[in-house]
Short mmCIF file of C-alpha atoms in Angstrom, two decimals:
data_model
loop_
_atom_site.label_atom_id
_atom_site.label_comp_id
_atom_site.label_asym_id
_atom_site.label_seq_id
_atom_site.Cartn_x
_atom_site.Cartn_y
_atom_site.Cartn_z
CA UNK A 117 106.00 14.77 173.48
CA UNK A 118 103.88 16.54 170.91
CA UNK A 119 106.46 15.84 168.26
CA UNK A 120 106.93 12.11 168.75
CA UNK A 121 103.20 11.40 169.26
CA UNK A 122 101.34 13.64 166.85
CA UNK A 123 97.57 14.02 167.02
CA UNK A 124 95.80 12.55 164.01
CA UNK A 125 92.17 12.88 162.93
CA UNK A 126 90.32 10.56 160.55
CA UNK A 127 91.34 11.09 156.95
CA UNK A 128 94.37 13.25 157.64
CA UNK A 129 97.52 12.64 155.69
CA UNK A 130 100.39 11.24 157.72
CA UNK A 131 103.72 12.94 157.20
CA UNK A 132 105.83 10.37 155.28
CA UNK A 133 108.79 11.10 157.56
CA UNK A 134 106.79 9.63 160.48
CA UNK A 135 106.21 6.28 158.78
CA UNK A 136 108.94 3.90 159.95
CA UNK A 137 110.98 2.12 157.33
CA UNK A 138 112.98 -0.98 158.04
CA UNK A 139 115.14 -2.85 155.53
CA UNK A 140 113.96 -6.34 156.58
CA UNK A 141 110.60 -6.36 158.40
CA UNK A 142 107.41 -5.50 156.52
CA UNK A 143 105.47 -2.51 157.87
CA UNK A 144 102.78 -3.55 160.35
CA UNK A 145 99.69 -1.41 160.81
CA UNK A 146 97.86 -1.53 164.14
CA UNK A 147 94.42 -0.31 165.17
CA UNK A 148 93.10 2.97 163.82
CA UNK A 149 94.96 2.89 160.51
CA UNK A 150 93.76 2.00 157.05
CA UNK A 151 95.85 1.14 154.06
CA UNK A 152 94.48 2.38 150.76
CA UNK A 153 96.39 0.69 147.95
CA UNK A 154 98.86 1.40 146.57
CA UNK A 155 100.64 3.45 149.20
CA UNK A 156 98.35 5.59 151.34
CA UNK A 157 98.14 5.09 155.08
CA UNK A 158 95.21 6.99 156.56
CA UNK A 159 94.02 7.18 160.18
CA UNK A 160 90.36 6.29 160.80
CA UNK A 161 90.05 7.50 164.41
CA UNK A 162 91.21 10.48 166.45
CA UNK A 163 94.20 9.68 168.61
CA UNK A 164 97.96 9.79 169.00
CA UNK A 165 100.02 8.24 166.24
CA UNK A 166 102.61 5.92 167.72
CA UNK A 167 105.41 4.35 165.74
CA UNK A 168 107.88 1.65 166.65
CA UNK A 169 110.91 1.75 164.33
CA UNK A 170 112.40 -1.44 165.82
CA UNK A 171 109.39 -3.61 165.00
CA UNK A 172 108.53 -1.44 162.00
CA UNK A 173 104.97 -0.97 163.25
CA UNK A 174 102.62 1.95 163.73
CA UNK A 175 99.19 2.42 165.25
CA UNK A 176 96.84 5.04 166.68
CA UNK A 177 96.48 5.08 170.45
CA UNK A 178 92.97 6.13 171.50
CA UNK A 179 90.36 5.36 174.10
CA UNK A 180 86.86 4.10 173.40
CA UNK A 181 83.99 2.30 175.07
CA UNK A 182 82.82 -0.32 172.62
CA UNK A 183 84.87 -3.48 172.14
CA UNK A 184 85.35 -4.59 168.55
CA UNK A 185 86.78 -8.15 168.54
CA UNK A 186 90.12 -8.84 166.92
CA UNK A 187 92.04 -12.12 166.75
CA UNK A 188 94.33 -12.88 169.67
CA UNK A 189 92.64 -10.58 172.21
CA UNK A 190 92.17 -11.95 175.71
CA UNK A 191 88.62 -11.14 176.80
CA UNK A 192 86.15 -11.72 179.61
CA UNK A 193 83.04 -13.30 178.09
CA UNK A 194 79.73 -13.95 179.76
CA UNK A 195 77.85 -17.15 178.89
CA UNK A 196 74.38 -16.51 177.51
CA UNK A 197 73.18 -20.05 176.82
CA UNK A 198 74.34 -23.40 175.55
CA UNK A 199 73.55 -25.08 172.26
CA UNK A 200 74.40 -28.63 171.17
CA UNK A 201 78.01 -27.89 170.21
CA UNK A 202 78.91 -24.53 171.64
CA UNK A 203 78.12 -21.85 174.18
CA UNK A 204 76.88 -18.44 173.09
CA UNK A 205 78.50 -15.66 175.05
CA UNK A 206 78.55 -11.86 175.03
CA UNK A 207 81.73 -9.82 174.64
CA UNK A 208 80.00 -6.43 174.75
CA UNK A 209 76.43 -5.32 175.21
CA UNK A 210 74.00 -5.17 172.29
CA UNK A 211 76.29 -6.99 169.88
CA UNK A 212 75.92 -10.37 168.23
CA UNK A 213 76.95 -13.22 170.60
CA UNK A 214 80.32 -14.92 170.21
CA UNK A 215 80.55 -18.71 170.02
CA UNK A 216 82.63 -20.81 172.42
CA UNK A 217 82.81 -24.47 171.32
CA UNK A 218 82.24 -27.06 174.06
CA UNK A 219 85.50 -28.71 173.06
CA UNK A 220 87.58 -25.52 173.30
CA UNK A 221 88.52 -26.18 176.94
CA UNK A 222 91.56 -27.93 178.36
CA UNK A 223 91.22 -31.75 178.17
CA UNK A 224 87.61 -31.54 177.02
CA UNK A 225 86.25 -34.47 175.09
CA UNK A 226 82.79 -35.30 173.82
CA UNK A 227 82.14 -37.14 177.12
CA UNK A 228 83.75 -34.71 179.55
CA UNK A 229 82.74 -31.22 178.67
CA UNK A 230 82.55 -28.33 181.15
CA UNK A 231 79.07 -27.49 182.31
CA UNK A 232 78.70 -23.72 182.38
CA UNK A 233 75.55 -21.97 183.56
CA UNK A 234 74.20 -18.82 181.91
CA UNK A 235 75.82 -15.76 183.48
CA UNK A 236 79.11 -17.54 184.16
CA UNK A 237 82.22 -15.58 183.22
CA UNK A 238 84.99 -17.15 181.19
CA UNK A 239 88.44 -15.84 180.41
CA UNK A 240 89.01 -16.55 176.74
CA UNK A 241 91.01 -15.74 173.63
CA UNK A 242 89.40 -14.49 170.41
CA UNK A 243 90.16 -16.93 167.58
CA UNK A 244 87.90 -15.64 164.86
CA UNK A 245 87.07 -12.02 164.26
CA UNK A 246 85.64 -11.35 160.88
CA UNK A 247 83.27 -8.58 159.95
CA UNK A 248 80.97 -10.96 158.11
CA UNK A 249 80.80 -13.63 160.85
CA UNK A 250 80.07 -13.80 164.53
CA UNK A 251 83.27 -13.86 166.63
CA UNK A 252 84.59 -17.11 168.08
CA UNK A 253 86.51 -17.53 171.34
CA UNK A 254 88.43 -20.44 172.96
CA UNK A 255 89.69 -21.31 176.43
CA UNK A 256 92.58 -23.51 175.33
CA UNK A 257 95.70 -22.92 173.34
CA UNK A 258 95.31 -24.68 170.00
CA UNK A 259 99.09 -25.23 169.80
CA UNK A 260 99.75 -26.80 173.21
CA UNK A 261 96.31 -28.07 174.25
CA UNK A 262 96.81 -26.36 177.63
CA UNK A 263 94.51 -23.76 179.21
CA UNK A 264 97.38 -21.32 179.86
CA UNK A 265 95.36 -19.39 182.40
CA UNK A 266 92.18 -19.31 180.36
CA UNK A 267 88.93 -20.92 181.41
CA UNK A 268 85.87 -20.40 183.61
CA UNK A 269 86.31 -17.80 186.37
CA UNK A 270 85.49 -19.26 189.78
CA UNK A 271 85.32 -17.74 193.23
CA UNK A 272 83.52 -14.62 194.45
CA UNK A 273 83.59 -11.61 192.20
CA UNK A 274 81.81 -9.20 189.93
CA UNK A 275 82.49 -7.79 186.48
CA UNK A 276 82.78 -4.00 186.25
CA UNK A 277 82.64 -2.08 183.00
CA UNK A 278 85.61 0.18 182.26
CA UNK A 279 86.79 1.87 179.09
CA UNK A 280 88.96 -0.10 176.69
CA UNK A 281 91.97 2.13 177.21
CA UNK A 282 91.78 1.57 180.94
CA UNK A 283 91.45 -2.20 180.46
CA UNK A 284 94.62 -2.18 178.35
CA UNK A 285 96.42 -0.24 181.08
CA UNK A 286 95.36 -2.83 183.66
CA UNK A 287 96.64 -5.65 181.46
CA UNK A 288 100.11 -4.11 181.19
CA UNK A 289 102.79 -6.23 182.82
CA UNK A 290 103.71 -3.33 185.10
CA UNK A 291 100.44 -1.41 185.21
CA UNK A 292 101.52 0.88 188.06
CA UNK A 293 104.73 2.06 186.38
CA UNK A 294 103.75 2.03 182.71
CA UNK A 295 99.99 2.46 182.88
CA UNK A 296 99.69 4.74 185.87
CA UNK A 297 97.15 2.54 187.66
CA UNK A 298 98.14 2.12 191.28
CA UNK A 299 94.73 1.61 192.89
CA UNK A 300 95.11 -2.14 193.26
CA UNK A 301 98.48 -1.96 195.00
CA UNK A 302 97.28 0.89 197.19
CA UNK A 303 94.15 -1.01 198.22
CA UNK A 304 96.26 -4.12 198.85
CA UNK A 305 98.68 -2.10 200.93
CA UNK A 306 96.00 -0.73 203.26
CA UNK A 307 95.72 -2.55 206.59
CA UNK A 308 99.27 -3.75 206.07
CA UNK A 309 98.55 -6.93 204.15
CA UNK A 310 95.53 -6.89 201.95
CA UNK A 311 91.84 -6.60 202.50
CA UNK A 312 89.65 -9.44 203.68
CA UNK A 313 88.12 -11.47 200.89
CA UNK A 314 84.48 -10.47 201.03
CA UNK A 315 81.73 -9.20 198.77
CA UNK A 316 82.35 -5.76 200.19
CA UNK A 317 85.97 -5.79 199.14
CA UNK A 318 84.99 -6.77 195.62
CA UNK A 319 82.65 -3.81 195.37
CA UNK A 320 85.25 -1.41 196.77
CA UNK A 321 87.92 -2.60 194.33
CA UNK A 322 85.47 -2.37 191.42
CA UNK A 323 84.35 1.10 192.39
CA UNK A 324 87.93 2.27 192.80
CA UNK A 325 88.81 1.04 189.31
CA UNK A 326 85.70 2.53 187.70
CA UNK A 327 86.21 5.87 189.42
CA UNK A 328 89.87 5.99 188.38
CA UNK A 329 88.84 5.34 184.80
CA UNK A 330 85.92 7.75 184.68
CA UNK A 331 87.65 10.69 186.30
CA UNK A 332 91.05 9.98 184.72
CA UNK A 333 92.78 10.12 188.10
CA UNK A 334 96.54 10.42 188.38
CA UNK A 335 98.57 8.68 191.08
CA UNK A 336 97.84 11.37 193.68
CA UNK A 337 94.11 11.33 192.92
CA UNK A 338 94.06 7.56 193.20
CA UNK A 339 95.75 7.70 196.60
CA UNK A 340 93.08 10.10 197.82
CA UNK A 341 90.30 7.92 196.40
CA UNK A 342 91.66 4.80 198.11
CA UNK A 343 91.85 6.62 201.47
CA UNK A 344 88.25 7.76 201.07
CA UNK A 345 86.93 4.33 200.08
CA UNK A 346 88.75 2.55 202.90
CA UNK A 347 87.45 5.10 205.39
CA UNK A 348 83.90 4.54 204.12
CA UNK A 349 84.27 0.77 204.35
CA UNK A 350 85.28 0.69 207.99
CA UNK B 286 74.25 34.68 172.84
CA UNK B 287 75.26 36.48 169.66
CA UNK B 288 75.68 34.84 166.32
CA UNK B 289 79.36 35.71 166.22
CA UNK B 290 80.25 33.76 169.37
CA UNK B 291 82.99 31.17 169.00
CA UNK B 292 81.94 27.52 168.88
CA UNK B 293 82.33 25.51 172.06
CA UNK B 294 82.42 21.76 172.51
CA UNK B 295 82.89 19.10 175.16
CA UNK B 296 83.45 15.44 174.31
CA UNK B 297 82.48 12.41 176.36
CA UNK B 298 79.82 14.18 178.43
CA UNK B 299 77.53 11.13 178.79
CA UNK B 300 79.19 8.32 180.75
CA UNK B 301 76.94 5.47 179.58
CA UNK B 302 77.07 6.11 175.83
CA UNK B 303 79.91 4.83 173.65
CA UNK B 304 80.58 8.39 172.58
CA UNK B 305 78.99 11.76 173.20
CA UNK B 306 79.50 15.44 172.59
CA UNK B 307 77.95 18.73 173.56
CA UNK B 308 78.32 21.58 171.12
CA UNK B 309 77.12 25.16 171.15
CA UNK B 310 77.50 27.77 168.47
CA UNK B 311 75.45 30.69 167.15
CA UNK B 312 72.84 30.27 169.87
CA UNK B 313 72.28 26.56 169.28
CA UNK B 314 73.22 23.95 171.86
CA UNK B 315 73.05 20.29 170.89
CA UNK B 316 74.03 17.14 172.79
CA UNK B 317 74.69 13.96 170.85
CA UNK B 318 75.24 10.37 171.86
CA UNK B 319 76.66 7.67 169.62
CA UNK B 320 76.29 3.96 170.20
CA UNK B 321 77.76 1.43 167.90
CA UNK B 322 78.47 -0.71 166.15
CA UNK B 323 75.66 -2.65 167.80
CA UNK B 324 73.32 -5.34 166.59
CA UNK B 325 70.77 -3.95 164.13
CA UNK B 326 67.11 -4.80 164.11
CA UNK B 327 66.20 -7.24 161.41
CA UNK B 328 64.45 -4.64 159.26
CA UNK B 329 67.45 -2.23 159.41
CA UNK B 330 70.02 -4.92 158.73
CA UNK B 331 72.08 -4.53 155.57
CA UNK B 332 74.22 -7.43 154.35
CA UNK B 333 77.24 -5.35 153.39
CA UNK B 334 77.24 -2.19 155.44
CA UNK B 335 76.27 -0.66 158.75
CA UNK B 336 72.97 1.13 159.08
CA UNK B 337 73.41 4.66 160.38
CA UNK B 338 70.41 5.66 162.45
CA UNK B 339 70.07 9.38 163.18
CA UNK B 340 67.46 10.59 165.64
CA UNK B 341 66.84 14.32 166.08
CA UNK B 342 64.91 15.38 169.15
CA UNK B 343 63.71 18.98 169.48
CA UNK B 344 64.16 21.05 172.65
CA UNK B 345 60.46 20.73 173.49
CA UNK B 346 57.80 18.29 172.41
CA UNK B 347 58.22 15.33 170.13
CA UNK B 348 59.77 15.31 166.69
CA UNK B 349 57.62 15.61 163.59
CA UNK B 350 58.04 15.70 159.85
CA UNK B 351 60.60 18.49 160.04
CA UNK B 352 62.86 16.40 162.27
CA UNK B 353 62.42 13.36 160.02
CA UNK B 354 63.58 15.51 157.11
CA UNK B 355 66.69 16.68 158.98
CA UNK B 356 67.38 13.08 160.01
CA UNK B 357 67.24 11.81 156.46
CA UNK B 358 69.63 14.50 155.25
CA UNK B 359 72.07 13.89 158.10
CA UNK B 360 71.81 10.13 157.71
CA UNK B 361 72.89 10.18 154.09
CA UNK B 362 75.73 12.63 154.76
CA UNK B 363 77.09 10.80 157.79
CA UNK B 364 77.02 7.39 156.08
CA UNK B 365 79.36 8.92 153.53
CA UNK B 366 82.05 9.68 156.09
CA UNK B 367 81.61 6.67 158.40
CA UNK B 368 83.35 3.52 157.17
CA UNK B 369 80.04 1.64 157.02
CA UNK B 370 81.50 -1.26 155.04
CA UNK B 371 83.63 -2.20 158.07
CA UNK B 372 80.57 -3.23 160.09
CA UNK B 373 78.09 -5.19 157.99
CA UNK B 374 74.72 -6.10 159.57
CA UNK B 375 75.24 -3.67 162.42
CA UNK B 376 73.81 -0.37 163.53
CA UNK B 377 75.44 2.92 164.45
CA UNK B 378 72.94 5.00 166.36
CA UNK B 379 73.31 8.75 166.64
CA UNK B 380 70.87 10.62 168.87
CA UNK B 381 70.90 14.41 168.64
CA UNK B 382 69.08 16.28 171.38
CA UNK B 383 68.56 19.99 170.75
CA UNK B 384 68.85 21.80 174.06
CA UNK B 385 68.73 25.42 173.08
CA UNK B 386 68.04 27.44 169.98
CA UNK B 387 68.28 31.20 169.51
CA UNK B 388 65.15 33.28 169.98
CA UNK B 389 63.89 35.80 167.53
CA UNK B 390 63.72 39.10 169.38
CA UNK B 391 61.44 40.61 166.76
CA UNK B 392 58.65 38.08 167.15
CA UNK B 393 56.82 37.27 170.34
CA UNK B 394 56.85 33.50 170.29
CA UNK B 395 54.46 31.48 172.38
CA UNK B 396 56.56 28.41 172.88
CA UNK B 397 54.40 25.34 172.52
CA UNK B 398 56.86 23.32 170.53
CA UNK B 399 60.35 24.45 169.67
CA UNK B 400 60.27 24.24 165.91
CA UNK B 401 63.41 23.30 164.11
CA UNK B 402 64.59 25.05 161.01
CA UNK B 403 67.24 24.76 158.44
CA UNK B 404 69.87 26.83 160.22
CA UNK B 405 70.23 24.21 162.93
CA UNK B 406 71.74 21.75 160.42
CA UNK B 407 75.39 22.84 160.89
CA UNK B 408 75.08 22.48 164.67
CA UNK B 409 73.55 19.00 164.32
CA UNK B 410 76.18 17.94 161.80
CA UNK B 411 79.07 19.25 163.88
CA UNK B 412 77.80 17.64 167.08
CA UNK B 413 77.34 14.31 165.31
CA UNK B 414 80.90 14.39 163.96
CA UNK B 415 82.31 15.27 167.39
CA UNK B 416 80.34 12.46 169.02
CA UNK B 417 81.55 10.00 166.38
CA UNK B 418 85.14 11.08 167.08
CA UNK B 419 84.50 10.59 170.79
CA UNK B 420 83.12 7.08 170.18
CA UNK B 421 86.10 6.10 168.05
CA UNK B 422 83.88 5.03 165.17
CA UNK B 423 86.16 4.50 162.14
CA UNK B 424 85.64 7.29 159.65
CA UNK B 425 86.88 8.13 156.19
CA UNK B 426 87.24 11.82 157.04
CA UNK B 427 85.90 14.44 159.39
CA UNK B 428 83.39 17.06 158.34
CA UNK B 429 82.68 20.70 159.05
CA UNK B 430 79.46 22.54 158.28
CA UNK B 431 78.14 26.06 158.16
CA UNK B 432 74.97 27.99 157.31
CA UNK B 433 74.91 31.03 155.03
CA UNK B 434 72.06 33.41 154.12
CA UNK B 435 71.70 35.90 151.32
CA UNK B 436 69.62 38.98 152.01
CA UNK B 437 68.70 41.93 149.83
CA UNK B 438 69.54 45.09 151.72
CA UNK B 439 69.26 48.60 150.22
CA UNK B 440 69.54 47.16 146.73
CA UNK B 441 72.78 45.35 147.54
CA UNK B 442 73.02 41.73 148.46
CA UNK B 443 74.53 40.76 151.75
CA UNK B 444 75.92 37.36 152.73
CA UNK B 445 75.61 36.41 156.39
CA UNK B 446 77.41 33.48 157.98
CA UNK B 447 75.85 31.70 161.00
CA UNK B 448 72.59 33.64 160.70
CA UNK B 449 70.35 34.63 163.59
CA UNK B 450 66.61 33.84 163.37
CA UNK B 451 66.05 37.44 162.32
CA UNK B 452 68.56 37.06 159.48
CA UNK B 453 66.76 33.95 158.29
CA UNK B 454 63.42 35.72 158.38
CA UNK B 455 64.63 38.58 156.24
CA UNK B 456 66.85 36.50 153.97
CA UNK B 457 65.96 35.61 150.42
CA UNK B 458 67.71 32.27 150.59
CA UNK B 459 69.28 30.06 153.25
CA UNK B 460 72.04 27.59 152.45
CA UNK B 461 73.66 24.85 154.51
CA UNK B 462 76.96 23.44 153.30
CA UNK B 463 79.24 20.81 154.74
CA UNK B 464 82.71 19.81 153.62
CA UNK B 465 84.82 16.80 154.44
CA UNK B 466 88.38 17.23 155.62
CA UNK B 467 89.46 16.43 152.03
CA UNK B 468 87.75 19.68 150.90
CA UNK B 469 84.98 17.73 149.19
CA UNK B 470 81.44 19.04 149.29
CA UNK B 471 79.46 16.69 151.53
CA UNK B 472 76.14 18.42 151.91
CA UNK B 473 74.48 21.31 150.09
CA UNK B 474 70.92 22.19 150.96
CA UNK B 475 69.31 25.46 149.92
CA UNK B 476 65.99 27.11 150.54
CA UNK B 477 64.56 30.22 148.82
CA UNK B 478 65.26 32.14 145.62
CA UNK B 479 68.82 32.45 144.37
CA UNK B 480 70.82 32.47 141.18
CA UNK B 481 73.69 30.22 140.21
CA UNK B 482 76.06 33.14 140.71
CA UNK B 483 74.77 33.65 144.24
CA UNK B 484 75.18 29.99 145.02
CA UNK B 485 78.77 30.16 143.81
CA UNK B 486 79.39 33.05 146.21
CA UNK B 487 77.82 31.09 149.03
CA UNK B 488 79.97 28.10 148.17
CA UNK B 489 83.15 30.18 148.30
CA UNK B 490 82.16 31.77 151.61
CA UNK B 491 81.29 28.44 153.21
CA UNK B 492 84.42 26.81 151.90
CA UNK B 493 86.55 29.57 153.39
CA UNK B 494 85.06 28.81 156.81
CA UNK B 495 84.99 25.02 156.63
CA UNK B 496 88.18 24.32 154.72
CA UNK B 497 90.73 26.78 155.94
CA UNK B 498 94.01 24.92 155.79
CA UNK B 499 95.60 24.46 159.16
CA UNK B 500 98.44 26.89 159.84
CA UNK B 501 101.83 25.32 160.28
CA UNK B 502 102.61 26.71 163.70
CA UNK B 503 100.53 27.93 166.60
CA UNK B 504 102.28 31.29 166.62
CA UNK B 505 101.12 31.86 163.07
CA UNK B 506 97.56 30.97 164.03
CA UNK B 507 97.46 33.76 166.58
CA UNK B 508 98.51 36.30 164.00
CA UNK B 509 95.95 35.04 161.50
CA UNK B 510 93.13 35.23 164.02
CA UNK B 511 93.59 38.95 164.40
CA UNK B 512 93.64 39.72 160.71
CA UNK B 513 91.01 37.28 159.53
CA UNK B 514 87.54 38.30 160.62
CA UNK B 515 85.64 36.27 158.03
CA UNK B 516 84.27 33.80 160.58
CA UNK B 517 85.34 30.95 162.81
CA UNK B 518 87.84 28.40 161.55
CA UNK B 519 85.75 25.24 161.90
CA UNK B 520 88.49 22.80 161.01
CA UNK B 521 90.89 24.18 163.58
CA UNK B 522 88.07 24.10 166.13
CA UNK B 523 87.32 20.44 165.41
CA UNK B 524 90.97 19.57 165.75
CA UNK B 525 91.39 21.30 169.08
CA UNK B 526 88.20 19.72 170.47
CA UNK B 527 89.36 16.24 169.45
CA UNK B 528 92.89 16.98 170.66
CA UNK B 529 91.63 17.92 174.11
CA UNK B 530 89.74 14.61 174.38
CA UNK B 531 92.72 12.55 173.23
CA UNK B 532 95.05 14.35 175.62
CA UNK B 533 92.64 13.74 178.52
CA UNK B 534 92.31 10.04 177.63
CA UNK B 535 96.05 9.50 177.34
CA UNK B 536 97.13 11.65 180.27
CA UNK B 537 98.88 8.66 181.88
CA UNK B 538 101.37 8.27 179.02
#
């Protein structure tokens, strides 16, 4: 494991043998890497260097707390207030607000625009992330004009802060197998068919996720945590 | 704690901060938190780069001119290694809380306010770099720092690395040097009387501690540790501290 995912620190030189080369695809650099022309590739953060020879890409896998927007990311944004043409919403605390145009919703026109109150959560995609400008998000796919799962979040719930690495693990298609997060399935499996939909359940699920993230629990630790939380809830 | 003790560090000790580190070495213990990039106040805002805000808090009392001086030195050094151009109009805040500093056994100190001195600089610098690594703030390089004193003893001059308060009291000059991971001199502050030749010696000594090239294999490192008694290998220490954090974060892989 140590050989195929070497530890890199900012400014270290990457062994040229680790850089994938592909006859057709251009080399793609992911987060945590910086290209210094003409040919230097230098890590900017501490993490594991991961390479994908098939896609001819490489990036540094690391965990952090502060979200830095990048185009194409799916994020949970909280509405701050509305202006004439767009909503201002926060992606992370103490950073400049992102803009969400009133017309960036499915089938929104100048007459029928969604009415979102401050504090409302929206599931959105980052469309503009530029270091010199405030980020911009949208709740509609520009290509199809469909929401594709994005939009205001309705129903009971709460937002819980977790680290970015943990959020990425949760977003994996098979988070239990690939990401090692089994809390949700375990909580769902208790009582043989899911927990009742109540404010209490929301808090228990949120706490279970936060605790798993903070303590870096493995599968066994998560099982113990779920047992404890369910026992407390009864 | 003796001056020769090995450095110790823990990353991510504060759950609410974006990044944090606790570091202790040569009797000093410092905890740092890093937040950023966050929105800067209007007066700190810079159109093309991030403002690096360093705050040094002493173990007791409130900071004074001495702390402001340390802050300004650290601020200019750290903005060199952080990629500040990546985050225009934003702020990267680094708070350094001194928790413990070595006591001078020869002087009976009435502790009203823990006064900071020059020799704490390497500890502050190292803690800040570790906290920045923990926060995942993009950096150009990492940095290692050390303090060196020159004392006149029995007509011969003696160079001490990681001095104790007693060493500093008896020393003719105190030097603090920091190097980036590209072996470039990042910070050189000196206090006292010294010649150019002496400074060159200090430079070589500090460079040997901060810029020892990493051994190829771990087995070799063990052998080197026994033979080499010239001081701690700061770069190897930094790497192992960061490696432990990365391994803990990516344990699920």
